[in-house]
Amino acid sequence: MQTTRTTPSRLAKRASYDAATIHPILDDALFCTVSYCLNGQPMAIPTAFARKGDILYIHGSVGSHFIRSIENGEPVCISVMLADGLVLAKSAFHHSVNYRSVVIFANAEKVTDENECMEALALITDHLIPGRWDDLRPTTASEMRKTTVLAFSLAEASAKLRTGGPNDDPEDEDLPTWAGVVPLQTVRQTPIPKVGDKDITLPDYLQ
Amino acid sequence: MQTTRTTPSRLAKRASYDAATIHPILDDALFCTVSYCLNGQPMAIPTAFARKGDILYIHGSVGSHFIRSIENGEPVCISVMLADGLVLAKSAFHHSVNYRSVVIFANAEKVTDENECMEALALITDHLIPGRWDDLRPTTASEMRKTTVLAFSLAEASAKLRTGGPNDDPEDEDLPTWAGVVPLQTVRQTPIPKVGDKDITLPDYLQ
């Protein structure tokens, strides 16, 4: 939703408020950064998350200072950034980055319903490793008691992105400097089994 | 430096205050997230940066709301996170992430010395694309006037990291569930030349 605080002051043409733009960025990102203010002091914590519809879930230890600082609905800013490429222009000035980013202004709602908590943990697990949850033993009541799940509305989310090659000044166009894009990608490498484990086949979802 | 706000409430054993730990993490990361408070509202912006000694530099447009919000020394929290691997345990509860992160509490100092500004821009450019700066035409006085460079002390920086395999509960050790680490890596792919450029050789530093 476009509001004063979700409208960028720079390059507002790169901003979007469509779920169709925002959701895939959140689904492609593995981690977000949760920022909050503690007596005027900004704090930031990177963490795993998952999205379901218009809700973003995170989890943490019930004892975490971070979780306790935001679980009562203090304002947070959740940011996600996927760097897709380095944009090399003819001038340093026009160097840029191809990225897909999302910023969410929201307030935590502590999830108290047990089924919703469990579902959120499954979603967070499967967001990082699709297919993992169903391969695991059930989470115990004791483990659940140690875990807080927080939900954030995506109502005030915005995306900002850049794609394409460099935008050079006309007078630089003919410089013999190499210009273009160096694509960046996060890749998953060959899984490394736990030391001591023997004869456990790598599951299909990790192939 | 260890201070109250750089001491994690959870897993403090994973924290470090050594330049020898902090500097390589900053040097390996391409982007940081700068968080700040605007009338109690947390804001967060991902941006490029560079390190020189105990100083971290960022830059932005002189007209940027973000830059103007922090250039007078308002407190910021700069965070960097490198995700090195997904840690798959026998239980969902013990799933984790191998990461290297840095959090810096600092206040911007606006760089006014022209030479230092230019050096910072060179460092930021070469941090993303080592060797690039010397291949570019000189940055003009007009371009410099449009650019603000901010310096942040690393005095109150801390690192937090995790390495290694999963830590399972003893009673889960013999479960037949695959456990281990899925390493993650950000890779640079083959550079894509700018549309319209012809006969410009890819420079050695991009090979």
PDB file of C-alpha atoms in Angstrom, chain A residues 5 9-10 30-31 33 35-37 40-44 46 61 63-66 75-77 79 81 83 86 88-93 95 97 103 105 125 128-129 132-133 135-137 139 143 146-147 166 168-169 172-173 175-194 197 200-203 206, chain B residues 5 9-10 30-31 33 35-37 40-44 46 61 63-66 75-77 79 81 83 86 88-93 95 97 103 105 125 128-129 132-133 135-137 139 143 146-147 166 168-169 172-173 175-194 197 200-203 206:
ATOM      1  CA  ARG A   5       6.474   6.305   4.563  1.00  0.00           C
ATOM      2  CA  SER A   9      12.181  10.039  -1.931  1.00  0.00           C
ATOM      3  CA  ARG A  10      14.513   8.900  -4.725  1.00  0.00           C
ATOM      4  CA  LEU A  30      16.051 -16.508   2.461  1.00  0.00           C
ATOM      5  CA  PHE A  31      16.491 -13.876   5.154  1.00  0.00           C
ATOM      6  CA  THR A  33      16.491  -7.789   8.457  1.00  0.00           C
ATOM      7  CA  SER A  35      14.889  -3.114  12.441  1.00  0.00           C
ATOM      8  CA  TYR A  36      13.358  -1.532  15.510  1.00  0.00           C
ATOM      9  CA  CYS A  37      14.002   1.357  17.878  1.00  0.00           C
ATOM     10  CA  GLY A  40      15.702   5.987  20.138  1.00  0.00           C
ATOM     11  CA  GLN A  41      18.524   3.588  19.340  1.00  0.00           C
ATOM     12  CA  PRO A  42      18.102   1.684  16.066  1.00  0.00           C
ATOM     13  CA  MET A  43      18.688  -2.059  16.284  1.00  0.00           C
ATOM     14  CA  ALA A  44      18.717  -4.599  13.455  1.00  0.00           C
ATOM     15  CA  PRO A  46      18.831 -10.660  10.384  1.00  0.00           C
ATOM     16  CA  SER A  61      13.497 -17.871  21.421  1.00  0.00           C
ATOM     17  CA  GLY A  63      14.062 -15.422  25.948  1.00  0.00           C
ATOM     18  CA  SER A  64      15.485 -13.392  23.078  1.00  0.00           C
ATOM     19  CA  HIS A  65      15.940  -9.708  23.846  1.00  0.00           C
ATOM     20  CA  PHE A  66      15.093  -9.006  20.210  1.00  0.00           C
ATOM     21  CA  PRO A  75       6.912  -0.459  15.164  1.00  0.00           C
ATOM     22  CA  VAL A  76       9.360  -2.448  13.064  1.00  0.00           C
ATOM     23  CA  CYS A  77      10.794  -2.092   9.604  1.00  0.00           C
ATOM     24  CA  SER A  79      13.703  -5.238   4.842  1.00  0.00           C
ATOM     25  CA  MET A  81      17.218  -7.248  -0.517  1.00  0.00           C
ATOM     26  CA  ALA A  83      21.191  -8.376  -5.297  1.00  0.00           C
ATOM     27  CA  LEU A  86      26.391  -5.259 -10.449  1.00  0.00           C
ATOM     28  CA  LEU A  88      28.974  -1.242 -14.577  1.00  0.00           C
ATOM     29  CA  ALA A  89      28.590   2.066 -16.369  1.00  0.00           C
ATOM     30  CA  LYS A  90      31.126   4.104 -18.313  1.00  0.00           C
ATOM     31  CA  SER A  91      31.428   6.478 -15.341  1.00  0.00           C
ATOM     32  CA  ALA A  92      31.736   5.655 -11.652  1.00  0.00           C
ATOM     33  CA  PHE A  93      28.766   7.953 -11.048  1.00  0.00           C
ATOM     34  CA  HIS A  95      27.420   2.475 -11.525  1.00  0.00           C
ATOM     35  CA  VAL A  97      23.007  -2.442  -8.701  1.00  0.00           C
ATOM     36  CA  VAL A 103      10.392  -2.807   2.927  1.00  0.00           C
ATOM     37  CA  PHE A 105       6.356  -1.207   8.058  1.00  0.00           C
ATOM     38  CA  THR A 125      11.464 -24.370   7.697  1.00  0.00           C
ATOM     39  CA  LEU A 128      14.618 -22.278   3.632  1.00  0.00           C
ATOM     40  CA  ILE A 129      14.503 -25.948   2.652  1.00  0.00           C
ATOM     41  CA  ARG A 132      11.985 -30.438   4.892  1.00  0.00           C
ATOM     42  CA  TRP A 133       9.173 -30.187   7.440  1.00  0.00           C
ATOM     43  CA  ASP A 135      10.679 -35.309   6.803  1.00  0.00           C
ATOM     44  CA  LEU A 136      11.129 -34.324  10.474  1.00  0.00           C
ATOM     45  CA  ARG A 137       9.865 -35.818  13.699  1.00  0.00           C
ATOM     46  CA  THR A 139       7.997 -30.713  17.148  1.00  0.00           C
ATOM     47  CA  GLU A 143      10.055 -27.048  21.975  1.00  0.00           C
ATOM     48  CA  LYS A 146      10.506 -22.210  24.035  1.00  0.00           C
ATOM     49  CA  THR A 147       9.546 -20.568  20.747  1.00  0.00           C
ATOM     50  CA  PRO A 166      23.766   0.915 -17.250  1.00  0.00           C
ATOM     51  CA  ASP A 168      25.178   6.421 -19.214  1.00  0.00           C
ATOM     52  CA  ASP A 169      25.403  10.112 -19.927  1.00  0.00           C
ATOM     53  CA  ASP A 172      30.134   8.954 -22.156  1.00  0.00           C
ATOM     54  CA  GLU A 173      28.437   6.545 -24.566  1.00  0.00           C
ATOM     55  CA  LEU A 175      34.069   5.685 -24.220  1.00  0.00           C
ATOM     56  CA  PRO A 176      36.007   2.464 -24.796  1.00  0.00           C
ATOM     57  CA  THR A 177      35.385   1.386 -21.173  1.00  0.00           C
ATOM     58  CA  TRP A 178      33.740  -2.009 -20.745  1.00  0.00           C
ATOM     59  CA  ALA A 179      30.188  -1.549 -19.469  1.00  0.00           C
ATOM     60  CA  GLY A 180      27.410  -3.989 -18.699  1.00  0.00           C
ATOM     61  CA  VAL A 181      26.150  -6.196 -15.913  1.00  0.00           C
ATOM     62  CA  VAL A 182      27.848  -8.804 -13.725  1.00  0.00           C
ATOM     63  CA  PRO A 183      24.965 -11.057 -12.625  1.00  0.00           C
ATOM     64  CA  LEU A 184      25.004 -12.283  -9.041  1.00  0.00           C
ATOM     65  CA  GLN A 185      23.343 -15.433  -7.804  1.00  0.00           C
ATOM     66  CA  THR A 186      23.095 -17.263  -4.504  1.00  0.00           C
ATOM     67  CA  VAL A 187      23.616 -20.965  -5.118  1.00  0.00           C
ATOM     68  CA  ARG A 188      23.142 -24.021  -2.956  1.00  0.00           C
ATOM     69  CA  GLN A 189      26.152 -26.285  -3.063  1.00  0.00           C
ATOM     70  CA  THR A 190      26.424 -30.032  -2.524  1.00  0.00           C
ATOM     71  CA  PRO A 191      24.978 -30.949   0.892  1.00  0.00           C
ATOM     72  CA  ILE A 192      27.541 -32.104   3.479  1.00  0.00           C
ATOM     73  CA  PRO A 193      26.249 -34.910   5.728  1.00  0.00           C
ATOM     74  CA  LYS A 194      26.583 -34.669   9.496  1.00  0.00           C
ATOM     75  CA  ASP A 197      25.877 -40.243  10.134  1.00  0.00           C
ATOM     76  CA  ILE A 200      21.375 -42.046   5.318  1.00  0.00           C
ATOM     77  CA  THR A 201      20.317 -41.309   1.755  1.00  0.00           C
ATOM     78  CA  LEU A 202      20.152 -37.680   0.662  1.00  0.00           C
ATOM     79  CA  PRO A 203      16.421 -36.975   0.335  1.00  0.00           C
ATOM     80  CA  LEU A 206      17.927 -31.836  -1.365  1.00  0.00           C
TER      81      LEU A 206
ATOM     82  CA  ARG B   5      24.425  -2.826  23.297  1.00  0.00           C
ATOM     83  CA  SER B   9      21.343 -11.603  24.812  1.00  0.00           C
ATOM     84  CA  ARG B  10      21.396 -15.004  23.113  1.00  0.00           C
ATOM     85  CA  LEU B  30      28.788  -6.583  -0.848  1.00  0.00           C
ATOM     86  CA  PHE B  31      25.988  -4.711   0.893  1.00  0.00           C
ATOM     87  CA  THR B  33      21.628  -2.483   5.809  1.00  0.00           C
ATOM     88  CA  SER B  35      18.827   1.239  10.112  1.00  0.00           C
ATOM     89  CA  TYR B  36      17.840   4.471  11.794  1.00  0.00           C
ATOM     90  CA  CYS B  37      14.920   5.940  13.726  1.00  0.00           C
ATOM     91  CA  GLY B  40      10.458   6.642  16.713  1.00  0.00           C
ATOM     92  CA  GLN B  41       9.789   4.882  13.417  1.00  0.00           C
ATOM     93  CA  PRO B  42      12.511   2.404  12.371  1.00  0.00           C
ATOM     94  CA  MET B  43      13.713   2.742   8.785  1.00  0.00           C
ATOM     95  CA  ALA B  44      16.156   0.499   6.916  1.00  0.00           C
ATOM     96  CA  PRO B  46      20.309  -1.576   1.957  1.00  0.00           C
ATOM     97  CA  SER B  61      22.630  11.397  -3.401  1.00  0.00           C
ATOM     98  CA  GLY B  63      18.967  14.836  -2.099  1.00  0.00           C
ATOM     99  CA  SER B  64      18.272  11.425  -0.588  1.00  0.00           C
ATOM    100  CA  HIS B  65      15.874  11.479   2.337  1.00  0.00           C
ATOM    101  CA  PHE B  66      17.844   8.612   3.818  1.00  0.00           C
ATOM    102  CA  PRO B  75      22.376   7.068  15.751  1.00  0.00           C
ATOM    103  CA  VAL B  76      22.421   4.289  13.168  1.00  0.00           C
ATOM    104  CA  CYS B  77      22.756   0.541  13.285  1.00  0.00           C
ATOM    105  CA  SER B  79      24.212  -4.639   9.813  1.00  0.00           C
ATOM    106  CA  MET B  81      24.952 -10.754   7.139  1.00  0.00           C
ATOM    107  CA  ALA B  83      24.670 -16.687   4.961  1.00  0.00           C
ATOM    108  CA  LEU B  86      21.654 -23.968   6.001  1.00  0.00           C
ATOM    109  CA  LEU B  88      19.716 -29.244   8.890  1.00  0.00           C
ATOM    110  CA  ALA B  89      19.294 -31.008  12.211  1.00  0.00           C
ATOM    111  CA  LYS B  90      17.325 -34.129  13.088  1.00  0.00           C
ATOM    112  CA  SER B  91      14.623 -31.918  14.650  1.00  0.00           C
ATOM    113  CA  ALA B  92      13.078 -28.710  13.288  1.00  0.00           C
ATOM    114  CA  PHE B  93      13.983 -27.067  16.589  1.00  0.00           C
ATOM    115  CA  HIS B  95      17.764 -26.249  12.471  1.00  0.00           C
ATOM    116  CA  VAL B  97      22.106 -21.176   9.795  1.00  0.00           C
ATOM    117  CA  VAL B 103      26.459  -5.050  13.716  1.00  0.00           C
ATOM    118  CA  PHE B 105      26.402   1.158  16.301  1.00  0.00           C
ATOM    119  CA  THR B 125      33.506   1.016  -6.340  1.00  0.00           C
ATOM    120  CA  LEU B 128      32.018  -4.248  -5.413  1.00  0.00           C
ATOM    121  CA  ILE B 129      34.254  -4.654  -8.458  1.00  0.00           C
ATOM    122  CA  ARG B 132      37.224  -1.030 -11.536  1.00  0.00           C
ATOM    123  CA  TRP B 133      38.066   2.500 -10.359  1.00  0.00           C
ATOM    124  CA  ASP B 135      39.585   1.816 -15.453  1.00  0.00           C
ATOM    125  CA  LEU B 136      37.115   4.703 -15.307  1.00  0.00           C
ATOM    126  CA  ARG B 137      37.262   8.292 -16.454  1.00  0.00           C
ATOM    127  CA  THR B 139      34.727  11.629 -11.578  1.00  0.00           C
ATOM    128  CA  GLU B 143      29.235  14.493  -9.954  1.00  0.00           C
ATOM    129  CA  LYS B 146      25.697  15.552  -6.181  1.00  0.00           C
ATOM    130  CA  THR B 147      27.178  12.930  -3.856  1.00  0.00           C
ATOM    131  CA  PRO B 166      23.895 -29.394  13.550  1.00  0.00           C
ATOM    132  CA  ASP B 168      21.162 -32.401  17.988  1.00  0.00           C
ATOM    133  CA  ASP B 169      19.591 -33.547  21.200  1.00  0.00           C
ATOM    134  CA  ASP B 172      17.590 -37.578  18.316  1.00  0.00           C
ATOM    135  CA  GLU B 173      21.100 -38.641  17.291  1.00  0.00           C
ATOM    136  CA  LEU B 175      17.078 -40.867  13.922  1.00  0.00           C
ATOM    137  CA  PRO B 176      17.363 -41.918  10.264  1.00  0.00           C
ATOM    138  CA  THR B 177      16.674 -38.316   9.124  1.00  0.00           C
ATOM    139  CA  TRP B 178      19.310 -36.806   6.834  1.00  0.00           C
ATOM    140  CA  ALA B 179      21.206 -34.070   8.708  1.00  0.00           C
ATOM    141  CA  GLY B 180      24.093 -31.826   7.739  1.00  0.00           C
ATOM    142  CA  VAL B 181      24.788 -28.553   6.012  1.00  0.00           C
ATOM    143  CA  VAL B 182      23.695 -27.142   2.652  1.00  0.00           C
ATOM    144  CA  PRO B 183      26.430 -24.589   1.858  1.00  0.00           C
ATOM    145  CA  LEU B 184      25.330 -21.313   0.278  1.00  0.00           C
ATOM    146  CA  GLN B 185      27.486 -19.117  -1.880  1.00  0.00           C
ATOM    147  CA  THR B 186      27.000 -15.894  -3.817  1.00  0.00           C
ATOM    148  CA  VAL B 187      28.615 -16.262  -7.220  1.00  0.00           C
ATOM    149  CA  ARG B 188      29.406 -13.800  -9.982  1.00  0.00           C
ATOM    150  CA  GLN B 189      28.231 -15.051 -13.335  1.00  0.00           C
ATOM    151  CA  THR B 190      29.526 -14.292 -16.819  1.00  0.00           C
ATOM    152  CA  PRO B 191      29.456 -10.515 -17.413  1.00  0.00           C
ATOM    153  CA  ILE B 192      26.868  -9.318 -19.957  1.00  0.00           C
ATOM    154  CA  PRO B 193      28.117  -6.433 -22.126  1.00  0.00           C
ATOM    155  CA  LYS B 194      26.040  -3.303 -22.568  1.00  0.00           C
ATOM    156  CA  ASP B 197      28.875  -1.795 -27.234  1.00  0.00           C
ATOM    157  CA  ILE B 200      35.314  -3.738 -26.102  1.00  0.00           C
ATOM    158  CA  THR B 201      37.407  -6.445 -24.495  1.00  0.00           C
ATOM    159  CA  LEU B 202      36.354  -7.728 -21.088  1.00  0.00           C
ATOM    160  CA  PRO B 203      38.991  -6.357 -18.701  1.00  0.00           C
ATOM    161  CA  LEU B 206      36.252  -9.100 -14.669  1.00  0.00           C
TER     162      LEU B 206
END
